Short mmCIF file of C-alpha atoms in Angstrom, two decimals:
data_model
loop_
_atom_site.label_atom_id
_atom_site.label_comp_id
_atom_site.label_asym_id
_atom_site.label_seq_id
_atom_site.Cartn_x
_atom_site.Cartn_y
_atom_site.Cartn_z
CA MET A 270 -17.24 -28.37 32.11
CA ILE A 271 -19.59 -26.51 29.66
CA THR A 272 -18.28 -23.14 28.71
CA LEU A 273 -19.72 -20.31 26.65
CA GLU A 274 -17.04 -21.07 24.08
CA SER A 275 -18.14 -24.60 23.67
CA ARG A 276 -21.79 -23.76 23.49
CA ALA A 277 -21.34 -20.84 21.11
CA VAL A 278 -20.43 -23.00 18.17
CA ASP A 279 -23.88 -24.48 18.26
CA ASN A 280 -25.78 -21.30 18.64
CA GLU A 281 -25.39 -18.31 16.47
CA LYS A 282 -26.86 -15.84 19.08
CA LEU A 283 -24.44 -17.18 21.82
CA LEU A 284 -21.66 -16.84 19.33
CA ALA A 285 -22.46 -13.15 18.95
CA VAL A 286 -22.37 -12.83 22.78
CA TYR A 287 -18.98 -14.60 22.76
CA ILE A 288 -17.56 -12.34 20.07
CA ALA A 289 -18.87 -9.23 21.80
CA ALA A 290 -17.10 -10.26 24.98
CA PHE A 291 -13.80 -10.18 23.13
CA LYS A 292 -14.49 -6.84 21.63
CA GLU A 293 -14.73 -5.14 24.80
CA GLY A 294 -11.23 -3.25 25.11
CA ILE A 295 -9.83 -5.16 22.26
CA ASN A 296 -6.15 -4.88 21.59
CA HIS A 297 -3.70 -6.78 19.23
CA THR A 298 -3.31 -9.69 21.65
CA THR A 299 -7.06 -10.25 22.09
CA GLN A 300 -7.57 -9.73 18.30
CA LEU A 301 -5.16 -12.54 17.53
CA LEU A 302 -6.96 -14.77 20.21
CA LEU A 303 -10.31 -13.97 18.69
CA ARG A 304 -9.10 -14.74 15.20
CA ASN A 305 -7.60 -18.05 16.30
CA ASN A 306 -10.77 -19.11 18.17
CA LEU A 307 -12.95 -18.14 15.23
CA THR A 308 -10.63 -20.01 12.96
CA LEU A 309 -11.07 -23.20 15.09
CA PHE A 310 -14.94 -22.86 14.89
CA TYR A 311 -14.62 -22.25 11.09
CA GLU A 312 -12.34 -25.34 10.50
CA LYS A 313 -14.85 -27.47 12.40
CA GLY A 314 -17.34 -26.59 9.65
CA TYR A 315 -19.44 -23.87 11.44
CA LYS A 316 -20.48 -21.21 8.69
CA TYR A 317 -22.76 -18.85 10.53
CA ARG A 318 -23.08 -15.46 8.92
CA SER A 319 -21.83 -13.78 12.09
CA LEU A 320 -18.88 -16.07 12.40
CA LEU A 321 -17.80 -15.49 8.79
CA GLU A 322 -18.31 -11.79 9.00
CA ASN A 323 -16.20 -11.51 12.14
CA LEU A 324 -13.46 -13.87 10.85
CA ILE A 325 -13.12 -11.75 7.75
CA ILE A 326 -13.15 -8.49 9.83
CA VAL A 327 -10.48 -9.52 12.29
CA ASN A 328 -8.25 -10.81 9.44
CA TYR A 329 -8.66 -7.56 7.71
CA GLU A 330 -7.94 -5.58 10.94
CA LEU A 331 -4.70 -7.65 11.42
CA ASN A 332 -3.73 -7.05 7.75
CA ASP A 333 -3.49 -10.77 7.26
CA PHE A 334 -4.69 -12.06 3.88
CA LYS A 335 -2.65 -15.26 3.59
CA GLY A 336 -4.79 -17.34 5.68
CA ASN A 337 -8.63 -17.89 5.51
CA TYR A 338 -9.66 -14.36 4.58
CA PHE A 339 -10.57 -15.11 0.98
CA LEU A 340 -11.85 -18.70 1.86
CA ALA A 341 -14.19 -17.22 4.33
CA LEU A 342 -15.23 -14.60 1.76
CA ASP A 343 -16.07 -17.32 -0.63
CA ASP A 344 -18.16 -19.19 1.96
CA TYR A 345 -19.95 -15.92 2.82
CA LYS A 346 -20.89 -15.35 -0.85
CA ARG A 347 -22.28 -18.91 -1.18
CA LEU A 348 -24.31 -18.43 1.99
CA ILE A 349 -25.53 -14.72 1.67
CA GLY A 350 -24.71 -13.68 -1.93
CA LEU A 351 -22.95 -10.69 -3.49
CA ASP A 352 -24.01 -7.93 -1.03
CA VAL A 353 -22.44 -4.73 0.41
CA PHE A 354 -20.38 -6.64 3.02
CA TYR A 355 -19.01 -9.12 0.60
CA SER A 356 -18.17 -6.49 -2.06
CA ARG A 357 -16.59 -4.18 0.52
CA PHE A 358 -14.12 -6.81 1.90
CA PHE A 359 -13.54 -8.36 -1.41
CA ILE A 360 -12.20 -5.06 -2.79
CA LEU A 361 -10.29 -4.31 0.36
CA GLY A 362 -8.64 -7.72 0.07
CA LYS A 363 -7.78 -7.27 -3.58
CA LEU A 364 -6.30 -3.81 -3.03
CA ASN A 365 -4.18 -5.05 -0.10
CA THR A 366 -2.81 -7.97 -2.05
CA SER A 367 -2.11 -6.02 -5.27
CA HIS A 368 -4.84 -7.71 -7.42
CA ILE A 369 -5.98 -4.76 -9.45
CA ASP A 370 -8.85 -5.38 -11.89
CA SER A 371 -12.21 -4.05 -12.83
CA TYR A 372 -14.28 -6.31 -10.59
CA GLU A 373 -17.44 -4.91 -12.15
CA LYS A 374 -19.97 -6.73 -10.09
CA GLU A 375 -18.49 -5.85 -6.73
CA MET A 376 -17.89 -2.29 -7.79
CA LYS A 377 -21.47 -1.96 -9.08
CA VAL A 378 -22.77 -3.00 -5.58
CA LEU A 379 -20.55 -0.32 -3.82
CA LEU A 380 -21.48 2.43 -6.03
CA GLU A 381 -25.23 1.74 -6.04
CA GLU A 382 -25.46 1.62 -2.30
CA ASP A 383 -24.02 5.15 -2.01
CA ILE A 384 -22.35 4.48 1.42
CA PRO A 385 -19.62 7.28 1.65
CA GLN A 386 -16.94 4.96 3.00
CA ASP A 387 -17.57 2.39 0.36
CA LEU A 388 -17.53 4.96 -2.35
CA GLN A 389 -14.17 6.10 -1.15
CA LEU A 390 -13.07 2.41 -1.37
CA ALA A 391 -14.32 2.25 -4.89
CA ALA A 392 -12.38 5.46 -5.79
CA ARG A 393 -9.20 3.81 -4.42
CA MET A 394 -9.69 0.73 -6.82
CA LYS A 395 -10.37 3.19 -9.61
CA SER A 396 -7.11 5.13 -8.73
CA ALA A 397 -5.24 1.90 -8.63
CA GLN A 398 -6.49 1.21 -12.08
CA SER A 399 -5.21 4.75 -13.21
CA ASP A 400 -8.74 5.99 -13.89
CA PHE A 401 -8.05 9.11 -11.89
CA GLU A 402 -10.91 11.14 -13.23
CA ARG A 403 -13.54 8.64 -12.21
CA SER A 404 -11.85 8.07 -8.81
CA GLU A 405 -12.12 11.80 -8.23
CA GLU A 406 -15.83 12.04 -9.22
CA ILE A 407 -16.60 9.17 -6.88
CA SER A 408 -14.50 10.56 -4.04
CA ILE A 409 -16.20 14.05 -4.33
CA ARG A 410 -19.59 12.38 -4.27
CA ALA A 411 -18.61 10.55 -1.04
CA LEU A 412 -17.51 13.95 0.62
CA TYR A 413 -20.84 15.59 -0.25
CA LEU A 414 -22.84 12.60 1.24
CA MET A 415 -20.86 13.31 4.44
CA LYS A 416 -21.24 17.07 4.21
CA ASP A 417 -22.98 17.23 7.58
CA GLU A 418 -20.61 15.01 9.52
CA LEU A 419 -17.08 14.80 7.91
CA ILE A 420 -14.89 12.22 9.73
CA MET A 421 -11.12 12.56 9.81
CA ASP A 422 -10.45 9.11 8.13
CA ALA A 423 -12.72 10.33 5.13
CA LEU A 424 -10.72 13.58 4.88
CA LYS A 425 -7.40 11.68 4.93
CA ASN A 426 -8.67 9.17 2.37
CA HIS A 427 -9.64 12.01 0.03
CA VAL A 428 -6.15 13.72 0.43
CA SER A 429 -4.35 10.44 -0.11
CA LEU A 430 -6.36 9.81 -3.34
CA TYR A 431 -5.45 13.25 -4.64
CA PHE A 432 -1.75 12.92 -3.77
CA SER A 433 -1.66 9.78 -5.83
CA LYS A 434 -3.13 11.78 -8.74
CA MET A 435 -0.55 14.50 -8.27
CA THR A 436 2.29 11.97 -8.29
CA HIS A 437 1.32 10.89 -11.82
CA GLY A 438 0.86 14.51 -13.11
CA ASN A 439 -2.81 14.42 -14.05
CA GLU A 440 -4.17 17.20 -11.99
CA LYS A 441 -5.66 20.47 -13.31
CA VAL A 442 -5.25 23.49 -10.87
CA ASN A 443 -5.88 27.00 -12.13
CA LEU A 444 -8.38 27.52 -14.99
CA MET A 445 -8.79 30.60 -17.18
CA LYS A 446 -12.62 30.15 -17.55
CA PRO A 447 -15.38 28.75 -15.41
CA GLN A 448 -16.32 25.33 -16.42
CA VAL A 449 -18.26 22.19 -15.04
CA ASN A 450 -16.75 21.06 -11.75
CA SER A 451 -14.83 24.19 -10.93
CA VAL A 452 -14.84 26.67 -8.04
CA LEU A 453 -14.70 30.45 -8.62
CA VAL A 454 -13.33 33.00 -6.07
CA LEU A 455 -15.26 36.39 -6.59
CA LYS A 456 -14.44 39.60 -4.85
CA SER A 457 -16.57 42.76 -4.57
CA SER A 458 -15.85 45.96 -2.80
CA ASN A 459 -17.30 44.45 0.48
CA GLU A 460 -17.23 40.55 0.26
CA LEU A 461 -15.50 37.45 -0.96
CA ARG A 462 -17.59 34.67 -2.47
CA LYS A 463 -16.64 31.10 -3.40
CA ILE A 464 -18.92 29.49 -5.95
CA ALA A 465 -18.81 25.83 -6.99
CA ILE A 466 -20.45 24.65 -10.30
CA HIS A 467 -21.32 20.95 -10.28
CA GLY A 468 -21.87 18.67 -13.19
CA ASP A 469 -23.18 15.78 -11.11
CA ARG A 470 -26.93 16.45 -11.00
CA SER A 471 -27.59 13.73 -8.43
CA LEU A 472 -25.68 15.57 -5.64
CA SER A 473 -28.14 16.61 -3.07
CA PHE A 474 -28.07 20.24 -2.04
CA THR A 475 -30.19 23.25 -2.47
CA SER A 476 -29.08 25.99 -4.89
CA GLY A 477 -26.61 28.23 -3.16
CA GLU A 478 -26.25 25.95 -0.11
CA VAL A 479 -22.85 26.61 1.67
CA ILE A 480 -20.91 23.41 1.91
CA PHE A 481 -17.17 23.03 2.34
CA ASP A 482 -16.91 26.96 2.66
CA CYS A 483 -18.38 27.57 -0.74
CA GLU A 484 -21.77 28.14 -2.27
CA ASN A 485 -22.93 25.21 -4.36
CA TYR A 486 -24.83 25.20 -7.65
CA HIS A 487 -25.73 22.68 -10.39
CA LEU A 488 -24.80 23.39 -13.88
CA ASP A 489 -28.31 24.10 -14.92
CA ASP A 490 -28.85 26.78 -12.16
CA TYR A 491 -29.11 30.25 -13.74
CA LEU A 492 -25.96 31.49 -11.77
CA SER A 493 -23.91 28.65 -13.10
CA LEU A 494 -25.01 29.25 -16.65
CA ARG A 495 -24.31 32.90 -16.25
CA LEU A 496 -20.88 32.30 -14.88
CA VAL A 497 -19.84 29.77 -17.49
CA SER A 498 -21.20 31.83 -20.28
CA LEU A 499 -19.73 35.18 -19.43
CA GLY A 500 -16.98 34.66 -16.84
CA ALA A 501 -13.22 34.59 -17.10
CA ILE A 502 -10.16 35.29 -14.94
CA GLY A 503 -9.88 38.96 -14.03
CA LYS A 504 -13.31 39.72 -15.67
CA GLU A 505 -15.95 41.65 -13.89
CA ILE A 506 -19.48 40.17 -13.67
CA GLU A 507 -22.72 41.36 -12.21
CA ILE A 508 -24.64 38.98 -9.86
CA GLU A 509 -27.87 40.14 -8.21
CA GLY A 510 -27.08 43.82 -8.56
CA SER A 511 -23.51 43.62 -7.19
CA LYS A 512 -20.32 43.64 -9.33
CA TYR A 513 -17.66 41.01 -8.61
CA GLU A 514 -14.13 40.37 -10.08
CA ILE A 515 -13.25 36.78 -10.78
CA GLN A 516 -10.01 36.54 -8.97
CA GLU A 517 -9.37 32.79 -9.21
CA ILE A 518 -10.90 29.71 -10.79
CA LEU A 519 -9.94 26.29 -9.54
CA HIS A 520 -10.73 22.86 -10.59
CA LEU A 521 -13.33 21.40 -8.01
CA GLY A 522 -10.99 18.50 -7.11
CA VAL A 523 -8.11 20.94 -6.33
CA TYR A 524 -10.38 23.02 -4.14
CA LEU A 525 -11.74 20.13 -2.24
CA PHE A 526 -8.20 18.66 -1.70
CA ARG A 527 -7.02 21.97 -0.25
CA TYR A 528 -10.06 22.11 1.99
CA CYS A 529 -9.71 18.64 3.33
CA LEU A 530 -5.80 19.11 3.63
CA ASP A 531 -6.34 22.17 5.79
CA LEU A 532 -8.75 20.26 8.07
CA VAL A 533 -6.25 17.37 8.35
CA LYS A 534 -3.41 19.78 9.15
CA GLU A 535 -5.38 21.45 11.89
CA SER A 536 -6.19 17.95 13.56
CA GLU A 537 -4.21 16.35 16.29
CA GLN A 538 -3.61 13.33 13.98
CA SER A 539 -1.76 15.39 11.28
CA GLU A 540 1.64 14.40 12.52
CA VAL A 541 0.73 10.70 12.23
CA PHE A 542 -0.76 11.05 8.70
CA MET A 543 1.92 13.40 7.11
CA LYS A 544 4.62 15.91 7.90
CA VAL A 545 3.63 19.47 6.89
CA ILE A 546 6.25 22.17 6.35
CA SER A 547 4.99 25.70 6.04
CA ALA A 548 6.42 27.71 3.15
CA GLY A 549 7.23 30.91 5.10
CA ASP A 550 10.54 32.72 4.63
CA VAL A 551 13.43 30.72 3.18
CA ASN A 552 15.33 30.28 6.52
CA ASP A 553 12.29 29.17 8.41
CA PHE A 554 11.46 26.71 5.69
CA LYS A 555 15.01 25.23 5.72
CA ARG A 556 14.92 25.09 9.53
CA GLN A 557 11.63 23.00 9.41
CA LEU A 558 13.01 20.84 6.61
CA LEU A 559 16.31 20.05 8.61
CA GLU A 560 14.30 19.22 11.70
CA SER A 561 12.06 16.79 9.72
CA LEU A 562 15.06 15.21 8.00
CA HIS A 563 16.94 14.85 11.34
CA GLU A 564 14.03 13.07 12.82
CA GLN A 565 13.92 10.70 9.70
CA LYS A 566 17.68 10.19 10.00
CA ASN A 567 17.25 9.23 13.62
CA VAL A 568 14.68 6.63 12.89
CA ILE A 569 16.81 4.96 10.29
CA GLN A 570 19.85 4.99 12.52
CA LYS A 571 17.78 3.13 15.30
CA GLN A 572 16.50 0.64 12.67
CA MET A 573 19.99 0.01 11.51
CA LYS A 574 21.23 -0.54 15.03
CA LEU A 575 18.43 -3.31 15.27
CA TYR A 576 19.61 -4.69 11.85
CA ASN A 577 23.23 -4.77 13.06
CA PHE A 578 22.33 -6.74 16.19
CA GLN A 579 23.33 -3.82 18.48
CA GLU A 580 20.11 -3.91 20.30
CA ASN A 581 19.36 -7.69 20.43
CA ASP A 582 20.61 -10.96 18.99
CA ALA A 583 17.72 -11.64 16.48
CA GLY A 584 18.21 -8.42 14.41
CA ILE A 585 15.32 -7.41 12.08
CA PRO A 586 14.24 -8.16 8.56
CA VAL A 587 14.94 -5.56 5.82
CA SER A 588 11.24 -5.26 5.41
CA TYR A 589 10.87 -3.92 8.94
CA ILE A 590 12.84 -0.87 7.76
CA SER A 591 11.08 -0.51 4.32
CA GLY A 592 7.58 -1.44 5.31
CA LYS A 593 5.67 -3.97 3.23
CA ASP A 594 6.05 -2.04 0.03
CA LEU A 595 7.98 -4.03 -2.57
CA LYS A 596 9.51 -1.09 -4.43
CA ARG A 597 10.55 0.59 -1.17
CA TYR A 598 11.93 -2.77 0.00
CA SER A 599 14.09 -3.05 -3.19
CA GLU A 600 15.50 0.49 -2.58
CA VAL A 601 16.40 -0.36 1.07
CA LEU A 602 17.82 -3.82 0.25
CA ILE A 603 19.91 -2.61 -2.57
CA GLY A 604 20.84 0.66 -0.57
CA ILE A 605 22.34 -1.57 2.22
CA PHE A 606 24.15 -3.67 -0.35
CA ASN A 607 25.74 -0.53 -1.78
CA THR A 608 26.63 1.17 1.48
CA THR A 609 30.39 0.57 1.75
CA ASP A 610 30.55 0.59 5.66
CA GLN A 611 27.52 -1.61 6.16
CA ALA A 612 27.14 -5.33 5.81
CA LEU A 613 24.23 -7.18 4.20
CA TYR A 614 23.44 -10.10 6.31
CA SER A 615 22.57 -13.52 4.67
CA GLY A 616 22.11 -17.01 5.94
CA LYS A 617 24.72 -19.65 5.50
CA PRO A 618 25.29 -20.94 1.97
CA TYR A 619 25.17 -24.85 1.43
CA LEU A 620 26.72 -26.57 -1.55
CA VAL A 621 23.70 -28.96 -1.68
CA LYS A 622 21.39 -29.34 -4.73
CA SER A 623 17.66 -29.49 -4.04
CA GLU A 624 14.71 -30.90 -5.98
CA LYS A 625 13.13 -27.48 -6.08
CA TYR A 626 13.99 -23.95 -4.95
CA VAL A 627 11.47 -21.31 -3.68
CA LEU A 628 13.00 -17.90 -4.17
CA SER A 629 12.53 -15.09 -1.64
CA LEU A 630 12.03 -11.56 -2.65
CA SER A 631 15.43 -10.66 -1.32
CA THR A 632 17.15 -13.21 -3.62
CA ILE A 633 15.16 -12.31 -6.63
CA LEU A 634 16.06 -8.65 -6.26
CA LEU A 635 19.79 -9.07 -5.58
CA LEU A 636 20.20 -11.66 -8.35
CA ASN A 637 18.61 -9.18 -10.85
CA TYR A 638 20.65 -6.33 -9.51
CA LEU A 639 23.84 -8.21 -9.94
CA GLY A 640 22.77 -9.17 -13.47
CA VAL A 641 22.65 -12.99 -12.94
CA LEU A 642 18.87 -13.64 -12.38
CA LYS A 643 18.65 -14.76 -16.10
CA ASN A 644 21.24 -17.47 -15.27
CA LEU A 645 18.61 -19.34 -13.25
CA GLU A 646 16.92 -20.22 -16.65
CA LYS A 647 19.38 -22.99 -16.78
CA ILE A 648 17.37 -24.67 -14.00
CA ILE A 649 14.03 -23.09 -14.71
CA ASP A 650 12.05 -26.29 -13.99
CA LYS A 651 13.46 -26.38 -10.43
CA VAL A 652 12.57 -22.72 -9.60
CA ILE A 653 9.38 -21.58 -7.82
CA ILE A 654 8.01 -18.12 -7.07
CA VAL A 655 5.19 -17.41 -4.77
CA GLU A 656 2.08 -16.50 -6.73
CA ASN A 657 1.36 -13.01 -5.62
CA VAL A 658 4.76 -11.71 -6.46
CA GLU A 659 3.87 -11.34 -10.11
CA ASN A 660 0.90 -8.93 -9.22
CA LYS A 661 3.14 -6.79 -6.92
CA VAL A 662 5.74 -6.47 -9.78
CA LYS A 663 3.13 -5.57 -12.35
CA GLN A 664 1.73 -2.87 -10.07
CA ILE A 665 5.15 -1.29 -9.72
CA ILE A 666 5.71 -1.28 -13.39
CA ASP A 667 2.25 0.32 -13.92
CA GLU A 668 3.05 3.03 -11.33
CA LEU A 669 6.42 3.73 -12.96
CA SER A 670 4.83 3.87 -16.35
CA ARG A 671 2.58 6.72 -15.04
CA LEU A 672 5.23 8.52 -13.23
CA GLU A 673 6.37 11.89 -14.69
CA GLU A 674 9.85 13.37 -14.64
CA ASN A 675 10.89 15.31 -11.63
CA ARG A 676 7.45 14.96 -9.83
CA VAL A 677 8.59 12.58 -7.08
CA GLY A 678 11.93 12.34 -5.21
CA VAL A 679 13.65 11.72 -1.98
CA LEU A 680 15.34 14.28 0.46
CA GLN A 681 17.77 12.99 2.94
CA LEU A 682 20.68 14.28 5.02
CA THR A 683 24.32 13.34 4.22
CA GLU A 684 26.76 12.43 6.97
CA ASP A 685 27.71 16.10 7.46
CA ASN A 686 24.07 17.09 7.65
CA GLN A 687 23.82 18.53 4.16
CA ILE A 688 20.32 18.14 2.34
CA LEU A 689 20.63 15.81 -0.64
CA SER A 690 17.80 15.87 -3.15
CA ASN A 691 17.30 12.92 -5.44
CA MET A 692 14.36 13.55 -7.93
CA HIS A 693 13.33 10.89 -10.38
CA SER A 694 14.64 11.87 -13.82
CA GLN A 695 13.21 10.30 -16.98
CA GLU A 696 16.54 8.19 -17.12
CA SER A 697 16.08 6.91 -13.66
CA ILE A 698 12.55 6.16 -14.28
CA MET A 699 13.53 4.17 -17.38
CA GLU A 700 16.27 2.33 -15.53
CA GLN A 701 13.79 1.33 -12.84
CA LYS A 702 11.17 0.20 -15.41
CA LYS A 703 13.79 -1.99 -17.02
CA PHE A 704 14.84 -3.52 -13.69
CA TRP A 705 11.34 -4.52 -12.89
CA LEU A 706 10.46 -5.70 -16.43
CA GLU A 707 13.50 -8.07 -16.25
CA ILE A 708 12.09 -9.52 -13.10
CA LEU A 709 8.72 -9.91 -14.59
CA GLU A 710 9.99 -11.49 -17.69
CA PHE A 711 11.68 -14.15 -15.40
CA ILE A 712 8.74 -14.59 -13.19
CA LEU A 713 6.55 -15.43 -16.21
CA LYS A 714 8.92 -18.32 -17.07
CA VAL A 715 8.82 -19.99 -13.72
CA HIS A 716 6.28 -22.09 -11.90
CA GLN A 717 4.20 -20.11 -9.33
CA MET A 718 2.55 -21.65 -6.27
CA THR A 719 0.68 -20.48 -3.16
CA LYS A 720 -0.96 -22.09 -0.15
CA TYR A 721 -3.15 -21.53 2.76
CA VAL A 722 -1.23 -20.55 5.98
CA GLU A 723 -2.40 -21.42 9.32
CA SER A 724 -2.00 -19.06 12.17
CA ASN A 725 1.41 -19.26 13.98
CA GLU A 726 2.54 -17.28 17.05
CA LEU A 727 5.70 -16.10 15.42
CA TYR A 728 4.10 -15.11 12.13
CA ASP A 729 1.40 -13.25 14.09
CA ILE A 730 3.96 -11.15 15.98
CA LEU A 731 5.67 -10.31 12.58
CA LEU A 732 2.43 -9.55 10.65
CA ASP A 733 3.33 -5.96 10.01
CA ALA A 734 7.14 -6.57 9.52
CA ILE A 735 7.36 -9.27 6.83
CA PHE A 736 5.80 -9.96 3.47
CA ASP A 737 3.07 -12.62 3.32
CA GLU A 738 4.91 -14.11 0.42
CA GLU A 739 7.91 -14.94 2.58
CA VAL A 740 5.63 -16.84 5.05
CA ILE A 741 3.95 -18.68 2.19
CA ALA A 742 7.45 -19.44 0.77
CA ILE A 743 8.59 -20.97 4.21
CA GLU A 744 5.36 -22.91 4.44
CA LEU A 745 5.67 -24.32 0.81
CA CYS A 746 9.22 -25.40 1.50
CA ASN A 747 8.27 -27.21 4.67
CA GLU A 748 5.25 -28.95 3.10
CA LYS A 749 7.09 -30.00 -0.01
CA SER A 750 10.64 -30.39 1.30
CA TYR A 751 11.69 -27.74 -1.13
CA CYS A 752 14.71 -25.34 -0.42
CA TYR A 753 13.96 -21.76 0.74
CA VAL A 754 16.57 -19.50 -0.92
CA VAL A 755 16.72 -16.28 1.01
CA ASP A 756 19.27 -13.40 1.39
CA ASP A 757 17.88 -11.88 4.56
CA LEU A 758 19.43 -13.40 7.69
CA PHE A 759 16.30 -12.67 9.83
CA LEU A 760 13.96 -14.65 7.46
CA SER A 761 16.46 -17.47 7.21
CA LYS A 762 16.51 -17.79 10.98
CA LEU A 763 12.71 -17.33 11.09
CA GLY A 764 12.24 -20.39 8.74
CA THR A 765 14.49 -22.73 10.70
CA THR A 766 12.99 -21.57 14.05
CA VAL A 767 9.54 -22.42 12.92
CA TYR A 768 10.63 -25.69 11.14
CA ASN A 769 13.98 -27.22 12.46
CA SER A 770 14.26 -29.38 9.40
CA LEU A 771 13.57 -26.58 6.78
CA LYS A 772 16.15 -26.47 4.05
CA THR A 773 17.54 -22.99 3.46
CA ASN A 774 20.26 -21.54 1.23
CA ASN A 775 21.24 -18.14 -0.05
CA MET A 776 22.02 -16.97 -3.63
CA VAL A 777 25.63 -17.85 -3.23
CA GLY A 778 24.88 -21.46 -2.32
CA LEU A 779 22.38 -21.80 -5.05
CA ILE A 780 24.69 -20.37 -7.69
CA LEU A 781 27.61 -22.66 -6.58
CA SER A 782 25.72 -25.84 -6.05
CA GLU A 783 23.93 -25.58 -9.51
CA LYS A 784 26.92 -24.08 -11.25
CA LEU A 785 25.03 -21.08 -12.62
CA ILE A 786 28.08 -18.85 -13.23
CA ASP A 787 30.91 -19.73 -15.65
CA ASP A 788 34.38 -20.01 -14.21
CA LYS A 789 35.44 -16.79 -16.03
CA ASP A 790 32.74 -14.70 -14.48
CA ARG A 791 32.90 -16.33 -11.02
CA GLN A 792 35.87 -14.40 -9.56
CA SER A 793 34.50 -10.90 -10.57
CA PHE A 794 31.00 -11.96 -9.13
CA PHE A 795 32.51 -12.90 -5.73
CA MET A 796 34.77 -9.86 -5.66
CA LYS A 797 31.75 -7.72 -6.07
CA LEU A 798 30.05 -9.49 -3.15
CA LYS A 799 33.10 -9.01 -0.94
CA GLU A 800 33.47 -5.33 -1.78
CA HIS A 801 29.81 -4.80 -0.78
CA LYS A 802 30.14 -6.70 2.46
CA TYR A 803 27.74 -9.41 1.59
CA GLU A 804 28.17 -11.66 4.70
CA TYR A 805 27.19 -15.11 5.53
CA TYR A 806 25.97 -15.54 9.11
CA LEU A 807 24.80 -18.75 10.73
#
């Protein structure tokens, strides 16, 4: 029987019809089916432009970069060249896999095309490179290109970029005198005016055009020159026969951040994007804060019930609680380990040596926290770490290096519902940097590997719950008959479910089988594990 699917691979126009049929009412399940079918076509050697584009797009939408995402991108570049589509998804892929670099050719394409969404993407990469000033310039340009039709995603992107800048203490807020890229608030006896002075001469607007609730002028406009030359906070200035007092001068980036933030807060999507607490009177503020923290506490309690097998027999991976953010994952994993009435579940230890060991993220983090990661240098030739872990660790170190004291912290409720604040002091930031630098130093000494991972039903279900690096570790161990060393019970069970013959171990089995701790230190090490309820489960 000849089907549309069988004919589509030989005709690009039919392939477009086939893909369009999938995209009507698409959901996660049909996305996975489309991706798998496109992968089959791709692996048969078909390299149509539309096939490559849709394979790249669906992998991106599924947040799956461990399979053929970059392979298809390479084929697209060979077929079409370095165009906007390639540059866009290349930068998206690099950002999502923590590969931060200049990527000058791809960035040049995005910046030259002046497509607002691509400009915001370029701004994200600049922000990731700690070039906050250039990131803000690009993001502001994107907003002005969308002045007639602002979309919510663009507003949220701009707000997120500014939050990143705020976190690292590089923002300018109030100014004493007008300058390039500032907004002045002027008040006369009968009106209030907001005037923006722009240094980017290429921004397209007429002098005095009202955009984003303020009048806009280029620096070489007469009014801009007059305000910059004569203006200052609290000073009276005459404009077109009327006298105005300069009440406030804001950095342009601050003004636009507040403008976008207000629009986001007013939208129906604001609760999904962020939790806003209004600073009214003290009691109302505390009430809102307690409500928010109670919600957060309830979510965590539900997640911990799943982790403790109270809702099902499978449990959940720790990364389901933390999200696929390595720094947050470390905090949650070590937090569980340090909670006196909560067990940390691990797979069964085996006193069997292996030719090679592929370390999971959980094992790397716990070994270093316990001060014994460096002991693995005794068997350094037998240790393997998945390639992309190094990039993730470097990114964390970079972020910590830019973090200022008492700018970021965590609020949570204690057992008796009291608010506990934990701000990052200079001392705690230094401790974190030391922790991650120790891990990086170890990673740089070991062999790193990666591999292409084919689609798998279980992996697809868990796309948003587990790190790609864990899936790659399982696949490497199966392919090479290496041992997967993991201290997350769910991941250990996942590995042996996908491959019955997969060799697994935890850090205890590795330490004992390879005799990595001296007799004099062994008792104290295992006493610590017992105190922290580190438990072995089959």
